[in-house]
Coordinates of C-alpha atoms in Angstrom, one line a residue:
X1 CA 23.3 -184.1 -123.3
X2 CA 24.8 -182.1 -126.1
X3 CA 25.5 -178.5 -125.4
X4 CA 23.8 -176.0 -127.8
X5 CA 26.5 -173.4 -128.2
X6 CA 24.4 -170.8 -130.0
X7 CA 24.4 -168.4 -127.0
X8 CA 28.0 -168.6 -126.2
X9 CA 29.9 -165.3 -126.3
X10 CA 33.4 -163.9 -125.8
X11 CA 32.8 -164.0 -122.0
X12 CA 31.7 -167.6 -121.9
X13 CA 33.4 -169.4 -119.0
X14 CA 33.9 -173.0 -120.0
X15 CA 35.6 -173.8 -116.7
X16 CA 32.4 -173.7 -114.8
X17 CA 31.2 -177.3 -114.2
X18 CA 28.0 -178.3 -115.9
X19 CA 25.0 -178.7 -113.6
X20 CA 23.8 -181.9 -115.2
X21 CA 22.7 -185.2 -113.7
X22 CA 25.0 -187.0 -116.0
X23 CA 28.1 -185.3 -114.7
X24 CA 29.7 -186.4 -111.4
X25 CA 29.9 -183.0 -109.9
X26 CA 26.3 -182.2 -111.0
X27 CA 24.9 -185.4 -109.6
X28 CA 26.6 -184.8 -106.3
X29 CA 25.3 -181.2 -106.1
X30 CA 21.8 -182.4 -106.9
X31 CA 21.9 -185.1 -104.3
X32 CA 22.9 -182.5 -101.7
X33 CA 20.1 -180.2 -102.7
X34 CA 17.6 -183.0 -102.5
X35 CA 18.7 -184.0 -99.1
X36 CA 16.9 -181.0 -97.6
X37 CA 13.6 -182.3 -98.8
X38 CA 13.8 -185.5 -96.7
X39 CA 12.6 -187.8 -99.3
X40 CA 9.3 -186.2 -100.2
X41 CA 10.4 -186.0 -103.9
X42 CA 11.5 -189.6 -104.4
X43 CA 9.5 -190.0 -107.6
X44 CA 10.2 -186.5 -108.9
X45 CA 10.3 -186.0 -112.7
X46 CA 10.6 -182.5 -114.2
X47 CA 7.0 -181.8 -115.2
X48 CA 7.7 -180.2 -118.6
X49 CA 9.3 -181.4 -121.8
X50 CA 11.9 -178.8 -122.7
X51 CA 12.8 -180.8 -125.8
X52 CA 9.5 -179.5 -127.2
X53 CA 11.0 -176.0 -127.4
X54 CA 11.2 -175.2 -131.1
X55 CA 14.6 -173.9 -132.1
X56 CA 13.4 -171.9 -135.1
X57 CA 15.4 -169.4 -137.1
X58 CA 13.9 -166.1 -138.4
X59 CA 16.0 -163.6 -140.4
X60 CA 14.7 -160.2 -139.5
X61 CA 16.7 -158.6 -142.4
X62 CA 14.7 -160.5 -145.0
X63 CA 11.5 -161.6 -143.2
X64 CA 9.1 -158.6 -143.1
X65 CA 6.2 -160.5 -141.7
X66 CA 5.9 -163.7 -139.7
X67 CA 4.4 -166.6 -141.6
X68 CA 1.5 -168.6 -139.9
X69 CA 3.9 -171.4 -139.1
X70 CA 6.5 -169.0 -137.6
X71 CA 3.8 -167.3 -135.6
X72 CA 2.6 -170.7 -134.3
X73 CA 6.1 -171.8 -133.4
X74 CA 6.9 -168.6 -131.5
X75 CA 3.6 -168.7 -129.6
X76 CA 4.3 -172.3 -128.7
X77 CA 7.7 -171.3 -127.3
X78 CA 6.2 -168.4 -125.4
X79 CA 3.6 -170.6 -123.7
X80 CA 6.2 -173.3 -122.8
X81 CA 8.7 -170.8 -121.4
X82 CA 6.1 -168.8 -119.4
X83 CA 4.7 -171.9 -117.8
X84 CA 8.1 -173.2 -116.8
X85 CA 9.1 -169.8 -115.4
X86 CA 5.9 -169.7 -113.3
X87 CA 6.6 -173.2 -112.0
X88 CA 10.2 -172.9 -110.9
X89 CA 10.1 -169.4 -109.6
X90 CA 7.0 -170.5 -107.6
X91 CA 9.1 -173.3 -106.2
X92 CA 11.2 -170.5 -104.8
X93 CA 8.1 -169.1 -103.1
X94 CA 7.0 -172.5 -101.8
X95 CA 10.4 -173.3 -100.4
X96 CA 10.7 -169.9 -98.7
X97 CA 13.6 -168.6 -100.8
X98 CA 11.5 -166.1 -102.8
X99 CA 12.5 -164.8 -106.2
X100 CA 11.0 -162.8 -109.1
X101 CA 8.4 -164.2 -111.6
X102 CA 6.8 -161.2 -113.3
X103 CA 9.7 -159.6 -115.1
X104 CA 11.0 -162.8 -116.6
X105 CA 7.5 -163.9 -117.4
X106 CA 6.7 -160.6 -119.1
X107 CA 9.7 -160.5 -121.4
X108 CA 9.4 -164.1 -122.8
X109 CA 7.9 -163.0 -126.2
X110 CA 10.9 -160.7 -127.0
X111 CA 13.3 -163.3 -125.7
X112 CA 11.9 -166.0 -128.0
X113 CA 12.1 -163.6 -131.0
X114 CA 15.7 -162.7 -130.1
X115 CA 16.5 -166.4 -129.9
X116 CA 15.1 -166.9 -133.4
X117 CA 17.1 -164.0 -134.7
X118 CA 20.3 -165.4 -133.2
X119 CA 19.7 -168.8 -134.8
X120 CA 19.1 -167.3 -138.2
X121 CA 22.0 -164.8 -138.3
X122 CA 24.6 -165.8 -135.7
X123 CA 27.2 -163.7 -137.6
X124 CA 25.2 -160.5 -137.3
X125 CA 24.2 -160.6 -133.6
X126 CA 26.0 -161.0 -130.3
X127 CA 23.7 -163.9 -129.2
X128 CA 23.3 -163.0 -125.5
X129 CA 20.2 -162.0 -123.7
X130 CA 21.8 -159.1 -121.9
X131 CA 19.3 -157.8 -119.2
X132 CA 19.8 -154.7 -117.1
X133 CA 17.2 -156.0 -114.6
X134 CA 19.2 -158.7 -112.9
X135 CA 16.3 -160.0 -110.9
X136 CA 14.8 -161.4 -114.1
X137 CA 17.4 -164.1 -113.9
X138 CA 14.9 -166.8 -114.4
X139 CA 15.2 -166.1 -118.1
X140 CA 18.9 -166.8 -118.1
X141 CA 18.5 -170.1 -116.1
X142 CA 15.7 -171.3 -118.4
X143 CA 17.8 -170.6 -121.5
X144 CA 20.8 -172.3 -119.9
X145 CA 18.6 -175.4 -119.3
X146 CA 17.4 -175.3 -122.9
X147 CA 21.0 -175.1 -124.1
X148 CA 22.0 -178.1 -122.0
X149 CA 24.2 -176.5 -119.3
X150 CA 21.7 -177.2 -116.5
X151 CA 19.5 -180.3 -116.1
X152 CA 16.0 -178.9 -115.7
X153 CA 15.6 -180.8 -112.4
X154 CA 17.9 -178.2 -110.8
X155 CA 15.5 -175.4 -111.6
X156 CA 13.1 -176.2 -108.7
X157 CA 16.0 -175.2 -106.3
X158 CA 16.0 -171.7 -107.7
X159 CA 17.7 -169.3 -105.2
X160 CA 18.3 -172.0 -102.6
X161 CA 21.8 -171.8 -101.0
X162 CA 24.2 -174.1 -102.8
X163 CA 22.1 -174.3 -105.9
X164 CA 24.3 -172.0 -107.9
X165 CA 21.0 -170.3 -109.0
X166 CA 21.2 -167.0 -107.2
X167 CA 18.7 -164.2 -107.6
X168 CA 20.9 -162.3 -110.1
X169 CA 23.1 -163.9 -112.8
X170 CA 26.8 -164.3 -111.9
X171 CA 29.4 -165.0 -114.5
X172 CA 31.6 -167.9 -113.4
X173 CA 29.1 -169.3 -110.9
X174 CA 26.4 -170.8 -113.0
X175 CA 27.2 -172.7 -116.3
X176 CA 25.9 -171.1 -119.4
X177 CA 25.6 -167.6 -117.9
X178 CA 27.3 -165.1 -120.1
X179 CA 27.3 -161.9 -117.9
X180 CA 26.7 -160.7 -114.4
X181 CA 23.9 -158.3 -113.7
X182 CA 22.5 -156.7 -110.5
X183 CA 20.5 -153.6 -109.8
X184 CA 18.3 -151.8 -112.3
X185 CA 19.7 -149.4 -114.7
X186 CA 23.4 -150.2 -114.5
X187 CA 24.1 -152.1 -117.7
X188 CA 23.4 -149.9 -120.7
X189 CA 26.8 -148.3 -120.3
X190 CA 28.4 -151.8 -120.3
X191 CA 26.4 -152.7 -123.4
X192 CA 27.8 -149.5 -125.1
X193 CA 31.3 -150.8 -124.5
X194 CA 30.4 -154.3 -125.8
X195 CA 29.0 -152.7 -128.9
X196 CA 32.2 -150.7 -129.4
X197 CA 34.2 -153.9 -129.1
X198 CA 31.9 -155.7 -131.6
X199 CA 31.1 -153.0 -134.2
X200 CA 29.9 -155.6 -136.8
X201 CA 27.3 -157.0 -134.4
X202 CA 23.8 -156.1 -133.3
X203 CA 23.7 -156.0 -129.5
X204 CA 20.3 -156.4 -127.7
X205 CA 19.6 -155.3 -124.2
X206 CA 16.4 -156.1 -122.3
X207 CA 15.3 -153.3 -120.0
X208 CA 12.3 -151.8 -118.3
X209 CA 10.5 -148.6 -117.3
X210 CA 12.0 -149.0 -113.8
X211 CA 15.6 -149.3 -115.2
X212 CA 15.2 -146.2 -117.3
X213 CA 14.5 -144.1 -114.2
X214 CA 18.2 -144.5 -113.2
X215 CA 20.6 -141.7 -114.0
X216 CA 23.2 -144.1 -115.4
X217 CA 21.0 -144.7 -118.4
X218 CA 20.8 -141.0 -119.3
X219 CA 24.6 -141.0 -119.6
X220 CA 24.6 -144.2 -121.5
X221 CA 21.9 -143.0 -123.9
X222 CA 23.9 -139.9 -124.8
X223 CA 27.0 -141.9 -125.6
X224 CA 25.1 -144.4 -127.7
X225 CA 23.5 -141.6 -129.7
X226 CA 26.8 -139.7 -130.1
X227 CA 28.7 -142.7 -131.3
X228 CA 25.7 -144.2 -133.3
X229 CA 26.2 -147.5 -131.5
X230 CA 24.4 -150.6 -132.7
X231 CA 22.5 -151.1 -129.4
X232 CA 18.9 -152.3 -129.5
X233 CA 16.8 -151.8 -126.4
X234 CA 13.7 -153.9 -125.8
X235 CA 11.9 -152.4 -122.7
X236 CA 9.1 -153.9 -120.7
X237 CA 6.9 -151.0 -119.8
X238 CA 4.3 -152.4 -117.3
X239 CA 3.8 -149.3 -115.2
X240 CA 4.2 -151.4 -112.0
X241 CA 6.9 -151.2 -109.4
X242 CA 7.1 -152.6 -105.9
X243 CA 5.3 -149.6 -104.4
X244 CA 2.7 -148.9 -107.1
X245 CA 2.2 -147.2 -110.5
X246 CA 4.9 -144.8 -111.7
X247 CA 2.3 -143.0 -113.8
X248 CA 0.7 -142.0 -110.5
X249 CA 3.6 -141.3 -108.3
X250 CA 6.3 -140.1 -110.8
X251 CA 4.3 -137.8 -113.1
X252 CA 6.3 -136.5 -116.0
X253 CA 8.3 -139.7 -116.5
X254 CA 7.3 -141.1 -119.9
X255 CA 9.6 -143.7 -121.3
X256 CA 9.2 -142.7 -125.0
X257 CA 9.7 -139.0 -124.3
X258 CA 12.7 -139.8 -122.1
X259 CA 14.5 -141.8 -124.8
X260 CA 13.6 -139.4 -127.5
X261 CA 14.9 -136.6 -125.4
X262 CA 18.2 -138.3 -125.2
X263 CA 18.4 -138.3 -129.0
X264 CA 17.2 -141.8 -130.0
X265 CA 15.5 -141.4 -133.3
X266 CA 13.8 -144.8 -133.5
X267 CA 11.6 -145.4 -130.5
X268 CA 8.7 -147.8 -131.3
X269 CA 5.8 -148.4 -128.9
X270 CA 3.9 -151.7 -129.2
X271 CA 1.6 -154.0 -127.4
X272 CA 4.1 -156.5 -126.1
X273 CA 1.5 -159.3 -126.0
X274 CA 0.7 -159.0 -129.8
X275 CA 3.5 -161.2 -131.3
X276 CA 3.1 -160.0 -134.9
X277 CA 3.2 -156.4 -133.8
X278 CA 6.2 -157.0 -131.5
X279 CA 8.0 -158.8 -134.3
X280 CA 7.5 -155.9 -136.7
X281 CA 8.8 -153.4 -134.2
X282 CA 11.9 -155.5 -133.3
X283 CA 12.6 -156.1 -137.0
X284 CA 12.4 -152.4 -137.7
X285 CA 14.7 -151.8 -134.7
X286 CA 17.3 -154.3 -136.0
X287 CA 17.5 -152.9 -139.5
X288 CA 17.6 -149.3 -138.4
X289 CA 21.0 -147.5 -138.0
X290 CA 22.3 -146.7 -134.5
X291 CA 20.7 -147.1 -131.1
X292 CA 17.0 -147.9 -131.1
X293 CA 14.3 -148.8 -128.5
X294 CA 11.1 -150.9 -128.6
X295 CA 8.8 -150.1 -125.7
X296 CA 6.6 -153.1 -124.9
X297 CA 3.4 -152.0 -123.2
X298 CA 1.8 -154.8 -121.1
X299 CA 0.3 -155.6 -117.7
X300 CA 2.7 -157.3 -115.4
X301 CA 2.3 -161.1 -115.4
X302 CA -0.5 -161.1 -118.1
X303 CA -2.8 -164.0 -117.7
X304 CA -1.9 -165.0 -114.1
X305 CA -5.2 -164.4 -112.2
X306 CA -4.7 -162.6 -108.9
X307 CA -1.3 -161.3 -109.9
X308 CA -1.8 -159.6 -113.3
X309 CA -1.3 -155.8 -113.2
X310 CA -0.3 -155.9 -109.5
X311 CA 3.1 -155.6 -107.8
X312 CA 2.8 -159.2 -106.5
X313 CA 4.5 -160.3 -109.7
X314 CA 7.7 -158.6 -108.6
X315 CA 8.3 -161.5 -106.1
X316 CA 7.9 -165.1 -106.9
X317 CA 4.3 -165.9 -107.6
X318 CA 2.7 -167.3 -104.5
X319 CA 1.6 -170.9 -104.8
X320 CA -2.0 -169.8 -104.2
X321 CA -1.9 -168.2 -107.6
X322 CA 0.6 -170.5 -109.3
X323 CA -1.3 -173.8 -108.6
X324 CA -4.5 -172.8 -110.3
X325 CA -2.6 -171.1 -113.2
X326 CA -0.7 -174.3 -113.8
X327 CA -3.7 -176.6 -113.4
X328 CA -5.7 -174.5 -115.9
X329 CA -2.8 -174.8 -118.3
X330 CA -2.9 -178.6 -118.0
X331 CA 0.3 -178.9 -115.9
X332 CA -1.2 -181.1 -113.1
X333 CA 2.1 -182.6 -112.0
X334 CA 3.8 -179.2 -111.7
X335 CA 0.9 -177.9 -109.6
X336 CA 1.1 -181.1 -107.4
X337 CA 4.7 -180.5 -106.7
X338 CA 4.0 -177.0 -105.4
X339 CA 1.6 -178.5 -102.9
X340 CA 4.4 -180.6 -101.3
X341 CA 6.0 -179.4 -98.0
X342 CA 9.2 -178.1 -99.6
X343 CA 9.6 -175.1 -97.3
X344 CA 13.0 -175.3 -95.5
X345 CA 14.3 -173.5 -92.4
X346 CA 17.7 -172.3 -91.3
X347 CA 19.4 -175.2 -89.5
X348 CA 21.7 -173.0 -87.5
X349 CA 21.0 -171.8 -83.9
X350 CA 21.4 -168.2 -83.1
X351 CA 21.9 -166.3 -79.8
X352 CA 20.3 -163.0 -79.2
X353 CA 17.8 -161.1 -77.2
X354 CA 14.1 -161.2 -77.9
X355 CA 12.4 -163.0 -80.7
X356 CA 14.0 -163.4 -84.1
X357 CA 12.5 -161.0 -86.7
X358 CA 13.4 -158.9 -89.7
X359 CA 15.1 -155.8 -88.3
X360 CA 13.8 -153.6 -91.2
X361 CA 10.3 -154.1 -89.7
X362 CA 11.5 -152.8 -86.4
X363 CA 13.4 -149.8 -87.9
X364 CA 10.3 -148.6 -89.8
X365 CA 7.9 -149.1 -86.9
X366 CA 10.3 -147.4 -84.4
X367 CA 10.5 -144.3 -86.7
X368 CA 6.7 -144.2 -86.8
X369 CA 6.6 -144.4 -83.0
X370 CA 9.0 -141.5 -82.6
X371 CA 7.3 -139.4 -85.2
X372 CA 4.0 -139.9 -83.5
X373 CA 5.3 -138.0 -80.4
X374 CA 5.9 -134.8 -82.5
X375 CA 3.5 -132.0 -82.8
X376 CA 1.8 -132.5 -86.3
X377 CA 2.8 -129.0 -87.5
X378 CA 6.4 -129.5 -86.3
X379 CA 6.5 -133.0 -87.9
X380 CA 5.3 -131.7 -91.3
X381 CA 7.7 -128.8 -91.4
X382 CA 10.8 -130.5 -90.1
X383 CA 10.8 -134.0 -91.5
X384 CA 10.8 -135.3 -95.0
X385 CA 10.9 -139.1 -95.8
X386 CA 11.7 -140.2 -99.4
X387 CA 12.0 -143.7 -100.8
X388 CA 13.3 -145.2 -104.0
X389 CA 10.4 -147.5 -105.0
X390 CA 11.3 -149.9 -102.1
X391 CA 9.2 -148.6 -99.2
X392 CA 7.3 -151.9 -99.2
X393 CA 10.5 -153.9 -98.8
X394 CA 12.4 -151.6 -96.4
X395 CA 9.2 -151.3 -94.4
X396 CA 9.2 -147.5 -94.6
X397 CA 5.7 -147.9 -96.1
X398 CA 4.7 -147.9 -92.4
X399 CA 5.7 -144.3 -92.3
X400 CA 3.8 -143.6 -95.5
X401 CA 0.7 -145.1 -94.0
X402 CA 1.0 -143.2 -90.7
X403 CA 2.1 -139.8 -92.0
X404 CA 1.5 -139.5 -95.8
X405 CA 2.0 -135.7 -95.5
X406 CA 5.7 -136.0 -94.9
X407 CA 6.4 -139.0 -97.2
X408 CA 7.6 -138.7 -100.8
X409 CA 7.1 -141.8 -102.9
X410 CA 9.7 -141.6 -105.6
X411 CA 11.2 -143.8 -108.3
X412 CA 14.2 -145.9 -108.9
X413 CA 16.6 -143.0 -108.5
X414 CA 18.7 -143.6 -105.4
X415 CA 21.3 -140.9 -105.8
X416 CA 18.9 -138.1 -106.6
X417 CA 16.6 -139.2 -103.8
X418 CA 19.4 -139.4 -101.2
X419 CA 20.6 -135.9 -102.3
X420 CA 17.1 -134.5 -101.9
X421 CA 17.0 -135.9 -98.4
X422 CA 20.4 -134.4 -97.7
X423 CA 19.3 -131.0 -99.1
X424 CA 16.2 -131.0 -97.0
X425 CA 18.4 -131.8 -94.0
X426 CA 20.9 -129.0 -94.6
X427 CA 18.7 -126.7 -92.5
X428 CA 19.9 -127.3 -88.9
X429 CA 16.4 -127.9 -87.6
X430 CA 15.2 -130.2 -90.4
X431 CA 15.6 -133.9 -90.8
X432 CA 15.9 -135.8 -94.1
X433 CA 15.1 -139.5 -94.1
X434 CA 16.0 -142.0 -96.8
X435 CA 15.8 -145.8 -97.4
X436 CA 16.8 -148.4 -99.9
X437 CA 18.6 -151.7 -100.0
X438 CA 22.2 -152.0 -98.7
X439 CA 23.2 -153.3 -102.1
X440 CA 22.5 -149.9 -103.6
X441 CA 24.4 -147.8 -101.0
X442 CA 27.6 -147.8 -103.1
X443 CA 25.7 -145.8 -105.8
X444 CA 25.3 -142.9 -103.3
X445 CA 29.0 -142.5 -102.2
X446 CA 29.5 -139.1 -103.8
X447 CA 26.2 -137.9 -102.5
X448 CA 27.0 -139.2 -99.0
X449 CA 30.3 -137.2 -99.1
X450 CA 28.5 -134.0 -100.1
X451 CA 25.9 -134.6 -97.4
X452 CA 28.8 -134.9 -94.9
X453 CA 30.5 -131.8 -96.2
X454 CA 27.3 -129.8 -96.0
X455 CA 26.6 -131.0 -92.4
X456 CA 23.2 -132.4 -93.6
X457 CA 20.9 -134.2 -91.2
X458 CA 20.2 -137.4 -93.0
X459 CA 18.8 -140.6 -91.3
X460 CA 19.3 -143.5 -93.8
X461 CA 18.1 -147.1 -93.6
X462 CA 19.9 -149.5 -95.8
X463 CA 18.0 -152.8 -95.4
X464 CA 18.7 -156.4 -96.5
X465 CA 22.3 -156.4 -95.5
X466 CA 22.7 -159.6 -93.7
X467 CA 24.8 -162.7 -94.8
X468 CA 22.6 -164.3 -97.3
X469 CA 23.9 -166.8 -99.9
X470 CA 20.5 -167.8 -101.1
X471 CA 19.5 -164.7 -102.9
X472 CA 21.8 -162.2 -104.4
X473 CA 25.4 -163.0 -104.9
X474 CA 27.8 -160.9 -102.9
X475 CA 25.5 -157.9 -102.3
X476 CA 24.0 -159.3 -99.2
X477 CA 27.0 -159.6 -97.0
X478 CA 26.9 -156.2 -95.4
X479 CA 30.0 -155.0 -97.3
X480 CA 28.4 -152.2 -99.1
X481 CA 27.4 -150.5 -95.8
X482 CA 31.0 -149.8 -95.0
X483 CA 31.2 -147.4 -98.1
X484 CA 29.1 -144.9 -96.1
X485 CA 31.8 -144.4 -93.5
X486 CA 34.2 -142.7 -95.9
X487 CA 35.0 -139.5 -94.1
X488 CA 38.0 -138.4 -92.0
X489 CA 37.6 -139.0 -88.3
X490 CA 38.7 -135.5 -87.4
X491 CA 36.4 -133.9 -90.0
X492 CA 32.7 -134.3 -90.4
X493 CA 31.2 -137.0 -88.3
X494 CA 29.4 -140.0 -89.8
X495 CA 27.6 -142.5 -87.7
X496 CA 27.3 -146.1 -89.0
X497 CA 25.3 -148.5 -86.9
X498 CA 24.9 -152.2 -87.6
X499 CA 22.4 -153.7 -85.0
X500 CA 22.5 -157.4 -84.5
X501 CA 18.9 -158.1 -83.4
X502 CA 15.5 -156.4 -83.4
X503 CA 15.8 -155.0 -79.8
X504 CA 19.1 -153.5 -80.6
X505 CA 17.7 -152.1 -83.9
X506 CA 14.9 -150.3 -81.9
X507 CA 17.4 -148.9 -79.5
X508 CA 19.7 -147.6 -82.2
X509 CA 16.8 -145.7 -83.9
X510 CA 15.7 -144.3 -80.5
X511 CA 19.2 -143.1 -79.9
X512 CA 19.8 -141.5 -83.4
X513 CA 16.5 -140.2 -84.6
X514 CA 15.9 -137.3 -85.0
X515 CA 19.6 -136.5 -85.2
X516 CA 22.2 -134.0 -86.1
X517 CA 24.6 -135.1 -88.8
X518 CA 24.4 -138.3 -90.9
X519 CA 23.6 -141.8 -89.7
X520 CA 23.2 -145.0 -91.6
X521 CA 21.5 -148.1 -90.2
X522 CA 21.8 -151.3 -92.3

């Protein structure tokens, strides 16, 4: 298969072996992945024709309005890409490896328009789909397959260990990938530097309302405005996060006002599902001088019954929703594959005490059990629990359900939220409580230092920190947790606990909560 080089950039790593069935290394890798299915897929054929993708070119500098033919072609590409994304991300759900459907599904219209711009004016754009929401990686893998770096048959092994298709893009691991991306809100600053290095190019960045909650982006916005950088943001504003609706729990945060407040003069709001309206806004954004933003209003996972406008789209769409969606769209073979018994299990035996379970569940429940022993007035005055949009994942939503009066549901703002917990816990008789993923601990290093120096009482739970090749590159190997233990031994004490099984996790919480000083439990 011929490689379409349209999306190659200065960071393209040509040394990464192609993941194609026609290459020896790709064929061997594919055979290894198939072995886990024990022959249930002997007659498997990728159930979509990616060659039907229309590689059209649209020059936004000269085309003020889409022609009927262009509109038809773009809509065709949107439908194809969205159906394929539902299929292979749901394969991740069916196999037990999870993933993320909604974000990649949502942003397909703007991605298809960006692709058309790149093909029309390759000398005026840096032709990369930079995305500061790394979990929307399905977009990158689909485009790599369309460009010929990956045989589409690999896509059904999305996030599986050894597939080289992790839950966030990693430069140098997957062929065709042009950048690495991880947590929300970390990439705009990098894009500023890329724009500085390529002053004659338009640089797009895909973002979201969740990404723009992060403090990094405030700094990046000010630099982009001050230097009049040719950075063009296209932001998916679906008002849905893992724990609910930001408009309800983070009042005062309005994407357009935030961006305008940073100094962006061109901030355009559109219905992201209206292609003609979206095109007009993206065209205006491209031809305008300096940094601009297009805010795409839409429900999460539009058109997927049972998932649309809910937080379920953040994970891989469950097969109970994906199957009827695909069948209604005429993709019977794709739906049939999702019905196969593709779920795999860990082949390794483990030693431990008690039953195997997610320790984050135990930590959250044990905190609830301890809090239930406190006098209600004492509990309300002495304990404050704050999350960073991940309470449903860290299992601290159990605390929210049991004691909503002490629980602060906050946004994607880890540093500020941790600092608030530490500030609350500066009083010697008060306890701040914080939770997020271990992957995000490194963001809080300065705040952790200040909490230590202020002798704050902070109990922190950093979950999802085990060894986990399937999902998220190097952030799931427990390394980040060690950043918390960064004080001097003879100075201010920091307690870092790393329980090895659920029973030990419960005992650690019982031993350390409530506490004096700072403690961190991965």
